[in-house]
Amino acid sequence: MELQRYDVVIVGGGAAGLSGALALARARRSVLVIDAGEPRNAPASHVHNYLGRESTPPGELLAIGRNEAAGYGAEIVAGRVASAERLPGAEDVGFRV
Ligand SMILES: Cc1cc2nc3c(=O)[nH]c(=O)nc-3n(C[C@H](O)[C@H](O)[C@H](O)COP(=O)(O)OP(=O)(O)OC[C@H]3O[C@@H](n4cnc5c(N)ncnc54)[C@H](O)[C@@H]3O)c2cc1C
């Protein structure tokens, strides 16, 4: 399998991962988000106390976040990361995820 390189690979596309992806993609970093699609608030019907999005269903909030991050070039794929290991060589060579 051919390796693809990104400045940043984010494991998890919940609120935290997508927020990071948005900021990093806006800063012109190449970003890949890998998400297993099991956000912890999935059982909730609505999100509360989130300024500007009061009572939004959790899935809708994530869909909005995915669109915002993708709009700045972040790639978002479905999948589960099993491991992350530092590649051999100099410290700045990176990681294989
Ligand atoms: C029932 C409930 C109701 C809530 N209601 C509110 C509310 O009203 N207002 C509010 O502000 N907060 C609420 N929260 C809290 C809010 O849901 C969390 O703060 C928020 O979801 C945390 O975001 P996160 O991205 O850290 O984690 P999550 O939303 O849990 O997302 C983590 C993502 O990472 C993925 N993942 C994990 N491991 C891997 C892996 N190895 N490879 C790939 N993907 C992986 C998961 O599948 C998931 O999609 C609620 C929480 C719960 C449980």
Tab-separated table of C-alpha atoms and ligand atoms in Angstrom:
chain	number	residue	atom	x	y	z
A	1	MET	CA	0.000	0.000	0.000
A	2	GLU	CA	1.364	3.385	-1.002
A	3	LEU	CA	2.090	5.731	1.909
A	4	GLN	CA	0.509	9.176	1.822
A	5	ARG	CA	2.061	12.056	3.714
A	6	TYR	CA	0.289	14.746	5.718
A	7	ASP	CA	1.536	17.459	8.033
A	8	VAL	CA	-1.034	16.275	10.583
A	9	VAL	CA	-3.096	13.118	11.051
A	10	ILE	CA	-5.927	13.538	13.543
A	11	VAL	CA	-7.319	10.407	15.152
A	12	GLY	CA	-11.011	11.005	15.835
A	13	GLY	CA	-13.443	13.307	14.065
A	14	GLY	CA	-15.548	14.433	17.023
A	15	ALA	CA	-15.801	18.032	18.179
A	16	ALA	CA	-12.173	18.097	19.324
A	17	GLY	CA	-10.661	16.509	16.229
A	18	LEU	CA	-12.689	18.618	13.823
A	19	SER	CA	-11.869	21.822	15.731
A	20	GLY	CA	-8.187	20.996	15.423
A	21	ALA	CA	-8.593	20.097	11.755
A	22	LEU	CA	-10.310	23.405	11.028
A	23	ALA	CA	-7.599	25.467	12.717
A	24	LEU	CA	-4.749	23.530	11.130
A	25	ALA	CA	-6.266	23.475	7.636
A	26	ARG	CA	-6.837	27.236	7.880
A	27	ALA	CA	-3.133	27.522	8.751
A	28	ARG	CA	-2.434	25.784	5.421
A	29	ARG	CA	-1.308	22.490	6.921
A	30	SER	CA	-2.238	19.280	5.077
A	31	VAL	CA	-4.627	17.471	7.407
A	32	LEU	CA	-6.146	14.000	7.446
A	33	VAL	CA	-8.891	13.145	9.952
A	34	ILE	CA	-9.599	9.443	10.528
A	35	ASP	CA	-12.843	8.874	12.389
A	36	ALA	CA	-14.458	5.698	13.651
A	37	GLY	CA	-17.822	7.466	13.847
A	38	GLU	CA	-18.708	6.772	17.489
A	39	PRO	CA	-18.937	10.187	19.208
A	40	ARG	CA	-19.705	9.882	22.912
A	41	ASN	CA	-22.767	12.128	22.751
A	42	ALA	CA	-24.446	10.091	20.005
A	43	PRO	CA	-27.302	9.067	22.362
A	44	ALA	CA	-28.214	12.721	23.030
A	45	SER	CA	-30.983	14.224	20.908
A	46	HIS	CA	-29.694	17.799	21.090
A	47	VAL	CA	-26.569	19.729	22.059
A	48	HIS	CA	-26.997	22.418	24.718
A	49	ASN	CA	-24.892	25.320	26.032
A	50	TYR	CA	-22.925	25.559	22.785
A	51	LEU	CA	-23.102	29.198	21.810
A	52	GLY	CA	-24.612	29.720	18.374
A	53	ARG	CA	-25.788	26.112	18.009
A	54	GLU	CA	-28.217	25.671	20.913
A	55	SER	CA	-30.419	22.551	20.450
A	56	THR	CA	-28.621	21.319	17.315
A	57	PRO	CA	-28.675	17.496	16.980
A	58	PRO	CA	-25.143	16.126	17.610
A	59	GLY	CA	-24.901	14.510	14.179
A	60	GLU	CA	-25.826	17.794	12.516
A	61	LEU	CA	-23.178	19.685	14.483
A	62	LEU	CA	-20.528	17.198	13.339
A	63	ALA	CA	-21.715	17.384	9.722
A	64	ILE	CA	-21.346	21.183	9.879
A	65	GLY	CA	-17.865	20.774	11.377
A	66	ARG	CA	-16.814	18.275	8.699
A	67	ASN	CA	-17.953	20.690	5.964
A	68	GLU	CA	-16.111	23.602	7.572
A	69	ALA	CA	-12.849	21.640	7.902
A	70	ALA	CA	-13.168	20.144	4.403
A	71	GLY	CA	-13.815	23.635	3.044
A	72	TYR	CA	-10.252	24.521	4.008
A	73	GLY	CA	-8.873	21.332	2.473
A	74	ALA	CA	-8.884	18.846	5.356
A	75	GLU	CA	-9.480	15.252	4.251
A	76	ILE	CA	-11.853	13.228	6.410
A	77	VAL	CA	-12.120	9.466	6.098
A	78	ALA	CA	-14.028	6.778	7.956
A	79	GLY	CA	-11.850	4.224	9.723
A	80	ARG	CA	-10.299	3.185	13.003
A	81	VAL	CA	-6.637	3.801	13.755
A	82	ALA	CA	-5.043	0.692	15.201
A	83	SER	CA	-1.532	2.018	15.797
A	84	ALA	CA	0.821	4.957	15.412
A	85	GLU	CA	4.557	4.412	15.292
A	86	ARG	CA	7.497	6.721	14.816
A	87	LEU	CA	9.284	6.040	11.534
A	88	PRO	CA	12.951	5.169	11.887
A	89	GLY	CA	15.452	7.915	11.202
A	90	ALA	CA	15.771	11.499	12.281
A	91	GLU	CA	13.268	12.832	14.832
A	92	ASP	CA	11.371	14.875	12.258
A	93	VAL	CA	10.754	11.950	9.854
A	94	GLY	CA	7.261	11.446	11.234
A	95	PHE	CA	4.852	8.701	12.170
A	96	ARG	CA	3.068	5.889	10.360
A	97	VAL	CA	-0.602	5.710	11.353
B	1	LIG	C1	-24.865	11.903	26.629
B	1	LIG	C2	-23.965	13.113	26.444
B	1	LIG	C3	-24.537	14.376	26.249
B	1	LIG	C4	-23.713	15.502	26.100
B	1	LIG	N1	-24.306	16.723	25.934
B	1	LIG	C5	-23.532	17.824	25.761
B	1	LIG	C6	-24.120	19.111	25.569
B	1	LIG	O1	-25.340	19.259	25.571
B	1	LIG	N2	-23.308	20.170	25.407
B	1	LIG	C7	-21.946	20.052	25.406
B	1	LIG	O2	-21.253	21.047	25.235
B	1	LIG	N3	-21.358	18.834	25.605
B	1	LIG	C8	-22.106	17.732	25.774
B	1	LIG	N4	-21.517	16.519	25.984
B	1	LIG	C9	-20.052	16.445	25.973
B	1	LIG	C10	-19.561	16.391	24.519
B	1	LIG	O3	-20.267	15.385	23.825
B	1	LIG	C11	-18.078	16.061	24.546
B	1	LIG	O4	-17.401	17.086	25.259
B	1	LIG	C12	-17.522	16.004	23.130
B	1	LIG	O5	-18.229	15.075	22.343
B	1	LIG	C13	-16.063	15.599	23.204
B	1	LIG	O6	-15.574	15.650	21.899
B	1	LIG	P1	-14.358	14.734	21.478
B	1	LIG	O7	-14.082	15.061	20.028
B	1	LIG	O8	-13.264	14.848	22.472
B	1	LIG	O9	-14.869	13.216	21.624
B	1	LIG	P2	-16.046	12.436	20.857
B	1	LIG	O10	-17.181	13.358	20.504
B	1	LIG	O11	-16.351	11.245	21.685
B	1	LIG	O12	-15.375	12.001	19.498
B	1	LIG	C14	-14.290	11.097	19.462
B	1	LIG	C15	-14.282	10.492	18.057
B	1	LIG	O13	-13.053	9.794	17.887
B	1	LIG	C16	-13.327	8.539	17.312
B	1	LIG	N5	-12.229	7.623	17.657
B	1	LIG	C17	-11.856	7.183	18.884
B	1	LIG	N6	-10.805	6.322	18.782
B	1	LIG	C18	-10.514	6.255	17.445
B	1	LIG	C19	-9.529	5.531	16.688
B	1	LIG	N7	-8.623	4.709	17.274
B	1	LIG	N8	-9.513	5.675	15.324
B	1	LIG	C20	-10.411	6.499	14.721
B	1	LIG	N9	-11.362	7.204	15.396
B	1	LIG	C21	-11.416	7.064	16.744
B	1	LIG	C22	-14.668	8.133	17.893
B	1	LIG	O14	-15.291	7.136	17.089
B	1	LIG	C23	-15.401	9.485	17.854
B	1	LIG	O15	-16.059	9.699	16.618
B	1	LIG	C24	-22.307	15.375	26.139
B	1	LIG	C25	-21.739	14.097	26.322
B	1	LIG	C26	-22.556	12.986	26.479
B	1	LIG	C27	-21.909	11.636	26.675
